[in-house]
Coordinates of C-alpha atoms and ligand atoms in Angstrom, one line a residue:
M37 CA -15.8 45.8 -91.6
G38 CA -16.8 46.6 -95.2
S39 CA -14.7 48.8 -97.3
L40 CA -15.7 51.1 -100.2
G41 CA -13.1 53.0 -102.1
L42 CA -13.8 56.2 -103.8
A43 CA -11.5 58.2 -106.0
L44 CA -12.4 61.6 -107.3
S45 CA -10.2 63.4 -109.7
S46 CA -10.5 66.8 -111.1
M47 CA -8.8 68.7 -113.9
A48 CA -7.5 72.0 -112.7
A49 CA -6.6 74.6 -115.3
A50 CA -4.0 76.4 -113.4
R51 CA -1.8 79.5 -113.9
P52 CA 1.7 78.0 -114.0
T53 CA 2.9 79.2 -110.6
P54 CA 5.9 77.8 -108.8
S55 CA 3.8 76.9 -105.8
L56 CA 1.7 74.5 -107.9
A57 CA 4.6 72.2 -108.6
S58 CA 5.2 71.7 -104.9
F59 CA 1.5 71.4 -104.1
P60 CA 1.4 69.1 -101.1
S61 CA -0.7 66.0 -100.5
V62 CA -3.5 67.0 -98.1
P63 CA -4.4 64.3 -95.6
L64 CA -8.0 64.5 -94.5
S65 CA -9.9 62.2 -92.1
N66 CA -12.8 61.8 -89.9
N67 CA -14.0 58.8 -87.9
K68 CA -15.5 57.0 -90.9
Y69 CA -13.4 58.2 -93.9
S70 CA -9.9 59.0 -94.8
A71 CA -8.8 60.9 -97.9
S72 CA -5.9 62.6 -99.5
L73 CA -5.4 65.1 -102.3
H74 CA -2.4 64.7 -104.6
S75 CA -1.1 66.9 -107.3
S76 CA -0.1 65.2 -110.6
D77 CA 3.6 64.6 -111.3
S78 CA 3.1 65.4 -115.0
L79 CA 2.5 69.1 -115.1
E80 CA 1.8 70.5 -118.5
T81 CA 2.4 74.1 -119.2
S82 CA -0.9 75.4 -118.0
R83 CA -2.9 72.5 -116.7
A84 CA -2.4 70.3 -113.7
S85 CA -4.5 67.5 -112.4
F86 CA -5.5 66.8 -108.9
C87 CA -6.7 63.6 -107.5
L88 CA -8.8 63.3 -104.4
E89 CA -8.9 59.7 -103.0
I90 CA -11.4 58.8 -100.4
S91 CA -11.6 55.5 -98.5
C92 CA -14.7 54.9 -96.6
H93 CA -15.0 52.1 -94.1
R94 CA -18.5 51.1 -93.3
R95 CA -19.7 48.4 -91.0
L96 CA -21.8 45.9 -92.7
P97 CA -25.3 45.5 -91.3
A98 CA -25.6 43.0 -88.4
E99 CA -27.7 40.6 -90.5
L100 CA -25.2 40.5 -93.3
R101 CA -22.3 40.0 -90.9
W102 CA -24.1 37.1 -89.4
K103 CA -24.8 35.6 -92.8
M104 CA -21.2 35.9 -93.9
S105 CA -19.8 34.3 -90.7
A106 CA -22.3 31.4 -91.1
A107 CA -21.3 31.0 -94.7
T108 CA -17.6 31.0 -93.8
R109 CA -18.3 28.2 -91.3
S110 CA -20.3 26.1 -93.7
G111 CA -19.0 26.8 -97.2
P112 CA -18.5 29.6 -99.8
V113 CA -20.6 32.8 -99.7
V114 CA -23.2 32.4 -102.4
A115 CA -25.0 35.7 -102.2
V116 CA -23.7 39.2 -101.9
A117 CA -26.0 41.9 -100.6
K118 CA -26.4 45.0 -102.8
P119 CA -24.5 47.7 -101.0
E120 CA -26.5 50.6 -99.6
P121 CA -26.6 53.5 -102.1
L122 CA -24.1 56.2 -101.3
K123 CA -25.3 59.6 -100.3
I124 CA -23.0 62.6 -100.6
I125 CA -23.5 66.3 -100.0
I126 CA -21.1 68.7 -101.7
S127 CA -20.7 72.3 -100.5
G128 CA -18.6 75.3 -101.4
A129 CA -18.7 78.9 -102.3
P130 CA -19.9 80.0 -105.8
A131 CA -17.3 78.8 -108.4
S132 CA -15.4 76.6 -105.9
G133 CA -15.6 73.7 -108.4
K134 CA -18.7 71.9 -107.2
G135 CA -20.0 71.5 -110.8
T136 CA -16.8 69.9 -112.0
Q137 CA -16.5 67.6 -109.0
C138 CA -20.2 66.6 -109.4
E139 CA -19.7 65.6 -113.0
L140 CA -16.7 63.4 -112.1
I141 CA -18.4 61.8 -109.1
K142 CA -21.6 61.2 -110.9
K143 CA -19.9 59.5 -113.8
K144 CA -17.7 57.4 -111.7
Y145 CA -20.2 56.2 -109.1
G146 CA -23.5 56.5 -110.9
L147 CA -25.1 58.8 -108.3
V148 CA -28.0 61.0 -109.2
H149 CA -26.8 64.6 -109.2
I150 CA -29.3 66.9 -107.6
A151 CA -28.4 70.6 -107.7
A152 CA -30.6 73.0 -105.9
G153 CA -29.6 75.9 -108.2
D154 CA -30.5 73.8 -111.3
L155 CA -33.9 72.9 -109.8
L156 CA -34.6 76.6 -109.2
R157 CA -33.5 77.6 -112.7
A158 CA -35.8 74.9 -114.1
E159 CA -38.7 76.5 -112.2
I160 CA -37.7 79.9 -113.6
A161 CA -37.5 78.5 -117.2
A162 CA -40.9 76.9 -116.7
A163 CA -42.3 80.3 -115.5
T164 CA -43.9 78.7 -112.5
E165 CA -45.0 80.8 -109.5
N166 CA -42.2 79.4 -107.4
G167 CA -39.8 80.2 -110.3
K168 CA -40.9 83.8 -110.4
R169 CA -40.5 84.2 -106.7
A170 CA -37.2 82.4 -106.6
K171 CA -35.7 84.7 -109.3
E172 CA -36.3 87.8 -107.2
Y173 CA -34.0 86.3 -104.5
M174 CA -31.5 84.9 -106.9
E175 CA -31.0 88.2 -108.6
K176 CA -30.1 89.7 -105.2
G177 CA -27.7 86.9 -104.4
M178 CA -29.9 85.9 -101.5
L179 CA -31.2 82.5 -100.4
V180 CA -34.5 81.5 -101.8
P181 CA -37.0 81.0 -99.0
D182 CA -37.2 77.5 -97.4
E183 CA -40.9 77.0 -98.3
I184 CA -39.8 76.8 -101.9
V185 CA -36.5 75.1 -101.7
V186 CA -37.0 72.5 -99.0
T187 CA -40.0 70.8 -100.6
M188 CA -38.4 71.0 -104.0
V189 CA -35.2 69.2 -102.9
K190 CA -37.0 66.8 -100.6
E191 CA -39.3 65.6 -103.4
R192 CA -36.4 65.1 -105.8
L193 CA -34.4 63.2 -103.2
L194 CA -37.3 60.8 -102.6
Q195 CA -37.7 59.9 -106.3
P196 CA -36.9 56.3 -107.1
D197 CA -33.8 56.9 -109.2
A198 CA -32.1 58.8 -106.3
Q199 CA -33.3 56.2 -103.8
E200 CA -32.0 53.3 -105.8
N201 CA -28.7 54.7 -107.1
G202 CA -27.8 57.0 -104.3
W203 CA -27.5 60.8 -104.7
L204 CA -25.1 63.6 -104.8
L205 CA -26.7 66.8 -103.4
D206 CA -25.1 70.0 -104.6
G207 CA -25.9 73.5 -103.1
Y208 CA -28.2 72.2 -100.4
P209 CA -28.4 72.7 -97.4
R210 CA -27.2 76.3 -97.3
S211 CA -28.6 77.2 -93.9
L212 CA -29.2 75.6 -90.5
S213 CA -33.0 75.4 -91.1
Q214 CA -32.4 73.6 -94.4
A215 CA -30.0 71.1 -92.7
T216 CA -32.5 70.6 -89.9
A217 CA -35.3 69.9 -92.4
L218 CA -33.2 67.0 -93.8
E219 CA -32.4 65.7 -90.3
D220 CA -36.1 65.8 -89.4
L221 CA -36.8 63.6 -92.4
G222 CA -34.0 61.2 -91.3
I223 CA -32.0 62.1 -94.4
R224 CA -28.3 62.1 -93.6
P225 CA -25.3 61.9 -96.0
D226 CA -22.5 59.4 -95.7
L227 CA -20.1 62.1 -96.6
F228 CA -20.1 65.9 -96.7
I229 CA -17.5 67.4 -99.0
L230 CA -16.5 71.0 -98.5
L231 CA -14.5 72.7 -101.2
D232 CA -12.7 75.5 -99.6
V233 CA -11.2 77.9 -102.2
S234 CA -9.5 81.2 -101.3
E235 CA -11.9 84.1 -102.0
G236 CA -9.4 86.0 -104.2
I237 CA -9.8 83.6 -107.1
L238 CA -13.5 82.9 -106.8
I239 CA -14.6 86.3 -108.2
E240 CA -12.3 86.0 -111.2
R241 CA -13.7 82.6 -111.9
V242 CA -17.3 83.6 -111.7
V243 CA -17.0 86.7 -113.9
G244 CA -15.2 84.8 -116.7
R245 CA -17.4 81.8 -116.5
R246 CA -19.6 81.1 -119.6
L247 CA -22.0 78.3 -120.6
D248 CA -22.5 76.7 -124.0
P249 CA -26.2 76.3 -124.1
L250 CA -25.9 73.6 -126.8
T251 CA -23.6 71.2 -125.0
G252 CA -23.9 72.3 -121.4
K253 CA -20.1 72.7 -121.3
I254 CA -18.7 75.4 -119.0
Y255 CA -15.9 77.6 -120.2
H256 CA -13.8 80.4 -118.7
L257 CA -12.9 83.2 -121.1
K258 CA -9.3 83.3 -119.9
Y259 CA -8.4 79.9 -118.4
S260 CA -10.6 77.5 -120.5
P261 CA -11.5 79.4 -123.6
P262 CA -13.9 78.0 -126.3
E263 CA -12.3 75.9 -129.0
N264 CA -13.5 78.0 -131.9
D265 CA -15.3 81.2 -132.9
E266 CA -18.6 79.3 -133.6
I267 CA -18.7 78.1 -130.0
A268 CA -17.5 81.5 -128.7
A269 CA -20.4 83.3 -130.4
R270 CA -23.1 81.2 -128.7
L271 CA -21.7 81.3 -125.1
I272 CA -24.0 82.8 -122.5
Q273 CA -23.4 84.1 -119.0
R274 CA -25.6 83.2 -116.1
F275 CA -27.6 86.2 -115.0
D276 CA -26.1 86.1 -111.5
D277 CA -22.5 85.6 -112.6
T278 CA -21.6 89.3 -112.5
E279 CA -19.0 90.7 -110.1
E280 CA -21.6 92.7 -108.2
K281 CA -23.9 89.7 -107.7
V282 CA -21.1 87.2 -106.9
K283 CA -20.0 89.4 -104.0
L284 CA -23.5 89.2 -102.6
R285 CA -23.6 85.5 -103.1
L286 CA -20.2 85.0 -101.4
K287 CA -21.4 87.1 -98.4
T288 CA -24.6 85.0 -98.1
H289 CA -22.4 81.8 -98.3
H290 CA -20.1 83.0 -95.5
Q291 CA -23.0 84.0 -93.3
N292 CA -24.5 80.5 -93.5
V293 CA -21.8 78.0 -94.0
E294 CA -20.6 77.6 -90.4
A295 CA -24.1 76.7 -89.2
V296 CA -24.4 74.0 -91.8
L297 CA -21.0 72.6 -91.1
S298 CA -21.8 72.2 -87.5
I299 CA -24.5 69.6 -88.4
Y300 CA -22.1 67.5 -90.5
K301 CA -18.9 67.6 -88.6
D302 CA -18.7 63.9 -88.1
V303 CA -18.9 63.1 -91.9
M304 CA -17.1 66.2 -93.2
L305 CA -14.1 66.2 -95.5
K306 CA -12.7 69.6 -96.2
V307 CA -10.6 70.1 -99.3
C308 CA -8.6 73.3 -99.2
F309 CA -7.3 74.9 -102.4
T310 CA -4.8 77.5 -101.3
V311 CA -2.7 77.8 -104.5
H312 CA -3.8 79.8 -107.5
T313 CA -5.7 77.1 -109.3
T314 CA -8.8 77.3 -111.4
I315 CA -10.9 74.2 -111.5
Y316 CA -13.2 73.4 -114.4
Ligands
ADP164 P1 -23.7 79.1 -106.7 O1 -23.4 78.0 -105.8 O2 -22.6 79.4 -107.7 O3 -24.2 80.3 -106.0 P2 -26.2 77.8 -107.5 O4 -26.6 77.5 -108.9 O5 -26.0 76.7 -106.6 O6 -24.9 78.7 -107.7 O7 -27.2 78.8 -106.9 C1 -27.7 80.0 -107.5 C2 -28.7 80.7 -106.6 O8 -29.8 79.9 -106.3 C3 -28.1 81.1 -105.2 O9 -27.4 82.3 -105.3 C4 -29.4 81.2 -104.4 O10 -30.1 82.4 -104.7 C5 -30.3 80.1 -105.0 N1 -30.1 78.8 -104.3 C6 -29.4 77.7 -104.7 N2 -29.4 76.8 -103.7 C7 -30.2 77.3 -102.7 C8 -30.6 76.8 -101.4 N3 -30.2 75.6 -101.0 N4 -31.4 77.6 -100.7 C9 -31.8 78.8 -101.1 N5 -31.4 79.3 -102.2 C10 -30.6 78.6 -103.1

């Protein structure tokens, strides 16, 4: 049995509510992984940190198991096989904290972060035909058609950097047909992380969210304001981060999420945020 330990941590800018201090450890498990979420003991006035720890137990390939037992009989192990690259899908409603978690996971484990929304925005910025078509759907909070998204994501997943280092797929699949397209290609994640945040706080997060186009840093006007006036002046808002559009995006998310989850039940870890926290 091989063992691979993962630890994801996230900073959560939180309103100082009494429930936060007693935030419980959340045990999660499926047949391959176990995980728990802990709140930090050292609460500051307005920030708290949460740490999600995941342990993954993978069976070593038969060939390697044989080599190791032969080596144990005849002497020390001289060669260690390169572990198979890790593949993770992360899913959650708009503003559920996927972006923050992805940054942390990517940094810690060197995975290639592939965000379907970013790939689409790059097409829009490049004014391609696909970009123009995609924008029409994105403005309505609807899913972009599969014939654009599926090929785009598939091609990115198959590039050498993702194949060699492993990948962290964010915002895909969002429908049964997209999940099935991955299955048909034999692409399956080791872990499917679902961030489940109560809807009441999602809208507030989206509406206050701003991007610094210079540094790529994400701010929230109320909970994570810019450090100075110069930064404040250059912040921009994503075109679909308005209240009207986020309601449509949330509706689309809820309509599709159950079907996607049904495909990944065996590798799914659901992280529920039920207290009033804001993750950035
Ligand atoms: P969010 O998760 O906050 O909605 P994203 O950047 O992931 O933000 O997605 C923005 C928009 O891009 C979505 O509202 C949708 O229109 C489109 N989109 C992103 N991923 C997909 C996908 N897998 N399939 C279809 N459309 C997508």
